């Protein structure tokens, strides 16, 4: 706790922020910043995560390192983009990981609470035995029509991706980012050459776009989905015309047979 106290004070002063300015950026009361810096209160995990993101240090550095030491060398960036990521989970009575469900209405709150055990604890949770025991899974309710034929309201179950650079082009993923929020897209990997991800929608009406890995919080590779509606077959105008033409030919044959 002593290092956290001194590190918050050091990072704030190094950035030139007043306690009020830092409090505004962290969306907390100014008195809390003073209490953290004086060791009178301990920051919640979600606050520590926000501090680490704001000053671009890892959570491990914030908690264990002396960032005011001029000889200290920052941690290397992870090969998958970004620094240390903290994943809060819940387990059942047999110590097996649950699948937490993030409803669409909770998506905005997830951006601030994804690393907060208390927030994650409040989410609905379930298990899918068919997914097996390898990896950590989370479910997200998607909104909109950018990934048709999967309809709005479909729940995507994803497996947590630790190394983003390992993603294969075209992989469907849930991407959590400060800029876009929670979105479901196909990922085209440009992490190593450009530190970006190119995100594609299955609906051709939506244009692809680039997203910097610096803005990405989490990636979950889609492994299953749950929906109350069945996808509609994709019938193009050309295919529909061909079907009509075939029907007309069959009608002519029947007439000649008469």
mmCIF file of C-alpha atoms in Angstrom:
data_model
loop_
_atom_site.group_PDB
_atom_site.id
_atom_site.type_symbol
_atom_site.label_atom_id
_atom_site.label_comp_id
_atom_site.label_asym_id
_atom_site.label_seq_id
_atom_site.Cartn_x
_atom_site.Cartn_y
_atom_site.Cartn_z
ATOM 1 C CA UNK A 1 0.000 0.000 0.000
ATOM 2 C CA UNK A 2 2.919 2.357 0.734
ATOM 3 C CA UNK A 3 4.175 2.089 -2.871
ATOM 4 C CA UNK A 4 0.670 2.718 -4.258
ATOM 5 C CA UNK A 5 0.418 5.862 -2.155
ATOM 6 C CA UNK A 6 3.759 7.273 -3.297
ATOM 7 C CA UNK A 7 3.256 6.165 -6.915
ATOM 8 C CA UNK A 8 -0.088 7.928 -7.282
ATOM 9 C CA UNK A 9 1.415 11.100 -5.853
ATOM 10 C CA UNK A 10 4.510 10.792 -8.074
ATOM 11 C CA UNK A 11 2.533 10.116 -11.265
ATOM 12 C CA UNK A 12 0.149 12.984 -10.601
ATOM 13 C CA UNK A 13 2.918 15.503 -9.993
ATOM 14 C CA UNK A 14 5.000 14.219 -12.905
ATOM 15 C CA UNK A 15 2.003 14.751 -15.215
ATOM 16 C CA UNK A 16 1.376 18.204 -13.775
ATOM 17 C CA UNK A 17 -2.115 17.465 -12.463
ATOM 18 C CA UNK A 18 -3.652 18.956 -9.358
ATOM 19 C CA UNK A 19 -5.559 16.599 -7.075
ATOM 20 C CA UNK A 20 -8.798 18.074 -8.419
ATOM 21 C CA UNK A 21 -7.750 17.469 -12.039
ATOM 22 C CA UNK A 22 -6.759 13.872 -11.324
ATOM 23 C CA UNK A 23 -10.026 13.285 -9.478
ATOM 24 C CA UNK A 24 -11.949 14.578 -12.505
ATOM 25 C CA UNK A 25 -10.091 12.236 -14.867
ATOM 26 C CA UNK A 26 -10.688 9.265 -12.572
ATOM 27 C CA UNK A 27 -14.304 10.330 -11.951
ATOM 28 C CA UNK A 28 -13.895 10.264 -8.167
ATOM 29 C CA UNK A 29 -14.032 12.885 -5.410
ATOM 30 C CA UNK A 30 -10.990 15.135 -4.910
ATOM 31 C CA UNK A 31 -10.920 14.209 -1.232
ATOM 32 C CA UNK A 32 -10.335 10.579 -2.222
ATOM 33 C CA UNK A 33 -7.199 11.484 -4.167
ATOM 34 C CA UNK A 34 -5.850 13.224 -1.081
ATOM 35 C CA UNK A 35 -6.738 10.246 1.077
ATOM 36 C CA UNK A 36 -4.968 7.853 -1.330
ATOM 37 C CA UNK A 37 -1.817 9.979 -1.448
ATOM 38 C CA UNK A 38 -1.698 10.291 2.342
ATOM 39 C CA UNK A 39 -2.397 6.591 2.939
ATOM 40 C CA UNK A 40 -5.677 7.232 4.731
ATOM 41 C CA UNK A 41 -7.681 5.118 2.271
ATOM 42 C CA UNK A 42 -7.022 2.228 -0.096
ATOM 43 C CA UNK A 43 -8.136 2.606 -3.735
ATOM 44 C CA UNK A 44 -10.557 0.046 -5.155
ATOM 45 C CA UNK A 45 -9.145 -2.271 -7.786
ATOM 46 C CA UNK A 46 -11.175 -0.503 -10.480
ATOM 47 C CA UNK A 47 -9.610 2.832 -9.446
ATOM 48 C CA UNK A 48 -6.105 1.338 -9.576
ATOM 49 C CA UNK A 49 -6.820 0.031 -13.068
ATOM 50 C CA UNK A 50 -7.986 3.479 -14.169
ATOM 51 C CA UNK A 51 -4.847 5.086 -12.687
ATOM 52 C CA UNK A 52 -2.645 2.563 -14.503
ATOM 53 C CA UNK A 53 -4.428 3.185 -17.802
ATOM 54 C CA UNK A 54 -4.291 6.965 -17.394
ATOM 55 C CA UNK A 55 -0.527 7.049 -16.775
ATOM 56 C CA UNK A 56 0.269 4.115 -19.108
ATOM 57 C CA UNK A 57 1.879 1.878 -16.505
ATOM 58 C CA UNK A 58 1.014 -1.714 -15.685
ATOM 59 C CA UNK A 59 -1.023 -2.543 -12.606
ATOM 60 C CA UNK A 60 1.888 -4.607 -11.320
ATOM 61 C CA UNK A 61 4.216 -1.588 -11.605
ATOM 62 C CA UNK A 62 1.718 0.660 -9.842
ATOM 63 C CA UNK A 63 1.410 -1.713 -6.889
ATOM 64 C CA UNK A 64 4.927 -3.134 -6.466
ATOM 65 C CA UNK A 65 7.469 -0.770 -8.069
ATOM 66 C CA UNK A 66 8.920 2.537 -6.910
ATOM 67 C CA UNK A 67 8.097 4.673 -9.937
ATOM 68 C CA UNK A 68 9.844 7.704 -8.445
ATOM 69 C CA UNK A 69 13.195 5.893 -8.521
ATOM 70 C CA UNK A 70 15.203 7.470 -11.396
ATOM 71 C CA UNK A 71 16.939 4.132 -11.987
ATOM 72 C CA UNK A 72 13.684 2.221 -12.406
ATOM 73 C CA UNK A 73 13.073 0.783 -15.885
ATOM 74 C CA UNK A 74 9.435 0.379 -16.994
ATOM 75 C CA UNK A 75 8.124 -3.071 -17.866
ATOM 76 C CA UNK A 76 8.325 -4.171 -21.462
ATOM 77 C CA UNK A 77 5.130 -4.091 -23.462
ATOM 78 C CA UNK A 78 3.492 -7.477 -23.870
ATOM 79 C CA UNK A 79 3.786 -8.990 -27.357
ATOM 80 C CA UNK A 80 0.031 -9.057 -27.708
ATOM 81 C CA UNK A 81 -0.323 -5.302 -27.245
ATOM 82 C CA UNK A 82 -0.798 -3.340 -24.042
ATOM 83 C CA UNK A 83 0.641 -4.027 -20.612
ATOM 84 C CA UNK A 84 -0.490 -6.310 -17.808
ATOM 85 C CA UNK A 85 -4.210 -7.025 -18.027
ATOM 86 C CA UNK A 86 -6.165 -7.935 -14.918
ATOM 87 C CA UNK A 87 -9.033 -10.383 -15.388
ATOM 88 C CA UNK A 88 -11.656 -10.596 -12.653
ATOM 89 C CA UNK A 89 -13.620 -13.858 -12.584
ATOM 90 C CA UNK A 90 -16.150 -15.737 -10.474
ATOM 91 C CA UNK A 91 -16.183 -19.449 -9.586
ATOM 92 C CA UNK A 92 -18.862 -21.895 -8.494
ATOM 93 C CA UNK A 93 -18.932 -24.010 -5.313
ATOM 94 C CA UNK A 94 -16.580 -26.529 -6.912
ATOM 95 C CA UNK A 95 -14.052 -23.795 -7.781
ATOM 96 C CA UNK A 96 -14.855 -23.954 -11.509
ATOM 97 C CA UNK A 97 -14.900 -20.702 -13.479
ATOM 98 C CA UNK A 98 -18.317 -19.338 -14.395
ATOM 99 C CA UNK A 99 -19.285 -17.645 -17.638
ATOM 100 C CA UNK A 100 -20.357 -14.114 -16.696
ATOM 101 C CA UNK A 101 -23.005 -12.496 -18.911
ATOM 102 C CA UNK A 102 -22.642 -8.826 -19.839
ATOM 103 C CA UNK A 103 -26.116 -7.664 -20.969
ATOM 104 C CA UNK A 104 -26.245 -4.848 -23.527
ATOM 105 C CA UNK A 105 -27.507 -2.404 -20.877
ATOM 106 C CA UNK A 106 -24.402 -3.190 -18.770
ATOM 107 C CA UNK A 107 -21.901 -2.673 -21.626
ATOM 108 C CA UNK A 108 -21.096 0.931 -20.689
ATOM 109 C CA UNK A 109 -20.529 -0.035 -17.060
ATOM 110 C CA UNK A 110 -18.308 -2.918 -18.122
ATOM 111 C CA UNK A 111 -15.727 -0.451 -19.488
ATOM 112 C CA UNK A 112 -15.153 0.815 -15.959
ATOM 113 C CA UNK A 113 -15.850 -2.391 -14.059
ATOM 114 C CA UNK A 114 -14.194 -5.116 -16.143
ATOM 115 C CA UNK A 115 -11.366 -5.441 -13.596
ATOM 116 C CA UNK A 116 -13.515 -4.849 -10.505
ATOM 117 C CA UNK A 117 -14.400 -8.146 -8.754
ATOM 118 C CA UNK A 118 -17.432 -6.490 -7.156
ATOM 119 C CA UNK A 119 -18.834 -5.460 -10.554
ATOM 120 C CA UNK A 120 -18.149 -8.869 -12.095
ATOM 121 C CA UNK A 121 -19.757 -10.560 -9.072
ATOM 122 C CA UNK A 122 -23.031 -8.726 -9.794
ATOM 123 C CA UNK A 123 -23.269 -10.011 -13.389
ATOM 124 C CA UNK A 124 -25.505 -13.002 -14.232
ATOM 125 C CA UNK A 125 -23.445 -16.161 -14.654
ATOM 126 C CA UNK A 126 -23.864 -19.665 -16.024
ATOM 127 C CA UNK A 127 -21.917 -22.666 -17.336
ATOM 128 C CA UNK A 128 -21.759 -24.421 -20.714
ATOM 129 C CA UNK A 129 -20.221 -27.905 -20.331
ATOM 130 C CA UNK A 130 -19.745 -28.164 -24.122
ATOM 131 C CA UNK A 131 -17.041 -25.477 -24.043
ATOM 132 C CA UNK A 132 -14.686 -27.620 -21.980
ATOM 133 C CA UNK A 133 -12.382 -26.457 -19.212
ATOM 134 C CA UNK A 134 -9.608 -24.766 -21.214
ATOM 135 C CA UNK A 135 -9.550 -20.983 -20.998
ATOM 136 C CA UNK A 136 -11.714 -18.295 -19.435
ATOM 137 C CA UNK A 137 -15.064 -17.471 -21.029
ATOM 138 C CA UNK A 138 -17.421 -14.493 -20.904
ATOM 139 C CA UNK A 139 -20.725 -13.812 -22.673
ATOM 140 C CA UNK A 140 -21.808 -10.515 -24.245
ATOM 141 C CA UNK A 141 -25.212 -9.509 -25.595
ATOM 142 C CA UNK A 142 -24.696 -7.767 -28.950
ATOM 143 C CA UNK A 143 -26.783 -4.934 -30.367
ATOM 144 C CA UNK A 144 -27.403 -3.710 -33.913
ATOM 145 C CA UNK A 145 -27.281 -5.346 -37.342
ATOM 146 C CA UNK A 146 -23.582 -5.074 -38.232
ATOM 147 C CA UNK A 147 -23.047 -8.832 -37.866
ATOM 148 C CA UNK A 148 -26.101 -10.185 -39.675
ATOM 149 C CA UNK A 149 -27.380 -12.875 -39.924
ATOM 150 C CA UNK A 150 -26.802 -12.897 -36.144
ATOM 151 C CA UNK A 151 -29.572 -10.638 -34.879
ATOM 152 C CA UNK A 152 -29.524 -7.937 -32.245
ATOM 153 C CA UNK A 153 -29.884 -9.504 -28.804
ATOM 154 C CA UNK A 154 -27.776 -12.558 -29.627
ATOM 155 C CA UNK A 155 -25.413 -13.591 -26.820
ATOM 156 C CA UNK A 156 -21.842 -14.278 -27.962
ATOM 157 C CA UNK A 157 -19.727 -16.532 -25.732
ATOM 158 C CA UNK A 158 -16.029 -15.720 -26.097
ATOM 159 C CA UNK A 159 -12.757 -17.110 -24.780
ATOM 160 C CA UNK A 160 -10.276 -14.613 -23.325
ATOM 161 C CA UNK A 161 -7.359 -13.838 -25.658
ATOM 162 C CA UNK A 162 -4.112 -13.082 -23.852
ATOM 163 C CA UNK A 163 -1.791 -12.685 -26.858
ATOM 164 C CA UNK A 164 -3.538 -10.475 -29.416
ATOM 165 C CA UNK A 165 -0.796 -10.961 -32.008
ATOM 166 C CA UNK A 166 -1.759 -14.657 -32.217
ATOM 167 C CA UNK A 167 -5.215 -13.937 -33.654
ATOM 168 C CA UNK A 168 -5.787 -15.277 -37.164
ATOM 169 C CA UNK A 169 -7.307 -13.002 -39.802
ATOM 170 C CA UNK A 170 -11.082 -13.232 -39.967
ATOM 171 C CA UNK A 171 -11.519 -14.458 -36.392
ATOM 172 C CA UNK A 172 -14.871 -13.305 -34.936
ATOM 173 C CA UNK A 173 -14.235 -11.553 -31.618
ATOM 174 C CA UNK A 174 -15.772 -9.384 -28.954
ATOM 175 C CA UNK A 175 -13.520 -6.331 -28.650
ATOM 176 C CA UNK A 176 -13.723 -4.112 -25.573
ATOM 177 C CA UNK A 177 -12.180 -0.663 -26.075
ATOM 178 C CA UNK A 178 -12.440 2.831 -24.683
ATOM 179 C CA UNK A 179 -13.296 4.245 -28.115
ATOM 180 C CA UNK A 180 -15.815 1.712 -29.424
ATOM 181 C CA UNK A 181 -17.144 0.156 -26.229
ATOM 182 C CA UNK A 182 -18.163 -3.496 -26.624
ATOM 183 C CA UNK A 183 -18.383 -4.573 -30.285
ATOM 184 C CA UNK A 184 -18.581 -7.877 -32.158
ATOM 185 C CA UNK A 185 -16.433 -7.920 -35.329
ATOM 186 C CA UNK A 186 -14.124 -10.052 -37.433
ATOM 187 C CA UNK A 187 -10.525 -9.175 -36.599
ATOM 188 C CA UNK A 188 -7.734 -8.773 -39.132
ATOM 189 C CA UNK A 189 -4.439 -8.753 -37.287
ATOM 190 C CA UNK A 190 -2.017 -5.853 -37.769
ATOM 191 C CA UNK A 191 -0.614 -5.856 -34.241
ATOM 192 C CA UNK A 192 3.026 -6.502 -35.116
ATOM 193 C CA UNK A 193 3.376 -4.253 -38.157
ATOM 194 C CA UNK A 194 1.107 -1.344 -37.245
ATOM 195 C CA UNK A 195 -0.110 -1.904 -33.631
ATOM 196 C CA UNK A 196 -3.685 -1.907 -34.912
ATOM 197 C CA UNK A 197 -6.600 -4.243 -35.512
ATOM 198 C CA UNK A 198 -8.746 -3.960 -38.625
ATOM 199 C CA UNK A 199 -12.364 -4.661 -37.718
ATOM 200 C CA UNK A 200 -14.846 -5.984 -40.288
ATOM 201 C CA UNK A 201 -18.603 -6.405 -40.062
ATOM 202 C CA UNK A 202 -20.373 -9.323 -41.765
ATOM 203 C CA UNK A 203 -22.990 -6.831 -42.934
ATOM 204 C CA UNK A 204 -21.479 -5.235 -46.109
ATOM 205 C CA UNK A 205 -23.292 -1.963 -45.366
ATOM 206 C CA UNK A 206 -20.723 -1.295 -42.609
ATOM 207 C CA UNK A 207 -17.232 -0.273 -43.697
ATOM 208 C CA UNK A 208 -14.140 -1.798 -42.031
ATOM 209 C CA UNK A 209 -12.057 0.428 -39.761
ATOM 210 C CA UNK A 210 -8.766 0.438 -37.852
ATOM 211 C CA UNK A 211 -8.499 0.363 -34.064
ATOM 212 C CA UNK A 212 -5.251 1.038 -32.197
ATOM 213 C CA UNK A 213 -4.251 -1.655 -29.703
ATOM 214 C CA UNK A 214 -3.543 1.146 -27.212
ATOM 215 C CA UNK A 215 -7.298 1.682 -27.019
ATOM 216 C CA UNK A 216 -8.142 -2.016 -26.625
ATOM 217 C CA UNK A 217 -8.929 -3.327 -23.142
ATOM 218 C CA UNK A 218 -9.924 -6.944 -23.776
ATOM 219 C CA UNK A 219 -10.456 -9.348 -26.674
ATOM 220 C CA UNK A 220 -12.658 -12.437 -26.472
ATOM 221 C CA UNK A 221 -12.579 -14.924 -29.353
ATOM 222 C CA UNK A 222 -16.139 -15.983 -30.220
ATOM 223 C CA UNK A 223 -16.671 -19.692 -29.573
ATOM 224 C CA UNK A 224 -20.452 -20.032 -29.397
ATOM 225 C CA UNK A 225 -23.658 -18.027 -29.526
ATOM 226 C CA UNK A 226 -27.100 -18.160 -27.948
ATOM 227 C CA UNK A 227 -30.082 -16.707 -29.788
ATOM 228 C CA UNK A 228 -33.873 -16.813 -29.568
ATOM 229 C CA UNK A 229 -34.131 -16.370 -33.360
ATOM 230 C CA UNK A 230 -32.797 -18.505 -36.179
ATOM 231 C CA UNK A 231 -30.597 -16.866 -38.857
ATOM 232 C CA UNK A 232 -32.359 -16.071 -42.131
ATOM 233 C CA UNK A 233 -30.878 -17.654 -45.233
ATOM 234 C CA UNK A 234 -28.816 -15.215 -47.287
ATOM 235 C CA UNK A 235 -30.581 -15.139 -50.693
ATOM 236 C CA UNK A 236 -29.135 -12.635 -53.150
ATOM 237 C CA UNK A 237 -31.152 -11.008 -55.941
ATOM 238 C CA UNK A 238 -29.315 -13.100 -58.547
ATOM 239 C CA UNK A 239 -30.038 -16.318 -56.679
ATOM 240 C CA UNK A 240 -33.679 -15.351 -56.227
ATOM 241 C CA UNK A 241 -33.969 -14.635 -59.975
ATOM 242 C CA UNK A 242 -32.460 -18.026 -60.727
ATOM 243 C CA UNK A 243 -35.012 -19.749 -58.480
ATOM 244 C CA UNK A 244 -37.883 -17.912 -60.191
ATOM 245 C CA UNK A 245 -36.510 -18.854 -63.631
ATOM 246 C CA UNK A 246 -36.293 -22.519 -62.629
ATOM 247 C CA UNK A 247 -39.898 -22.416 -61.414
ATOM 248 C CA UNK A 248 -41.017 -20.899 -64.724
ATOM 249 C CA UNK A 249 -39.273 -23.693 -66.639
ATOM 250 C CA UNK A 250 -40.986 -26.289 -64.477
ATOM 251 C CA UNK A 251 -44.366 -24.638 -65.145
ATOM 252 C CA UNK A 252 -43.739 -24.762 -68.909
ATOM 253 C CA UNK A 253 -42.880 -28.458 -68.696
ATOM 254 C CA UNK A 254 -46.114 -29.140 -66.810
ATOM 255 C CA UNK A 255 -48.166 -27.248 -69.392
ATOM 256 C CA UNK A 256 -46.547 -29.197 -72.273
ATOM 257 C CA UNK A 257 -47.249 -32.426 -70.436
ATOM 258 C CA UNK A 258 -50.944 -31.575 -70.326
#
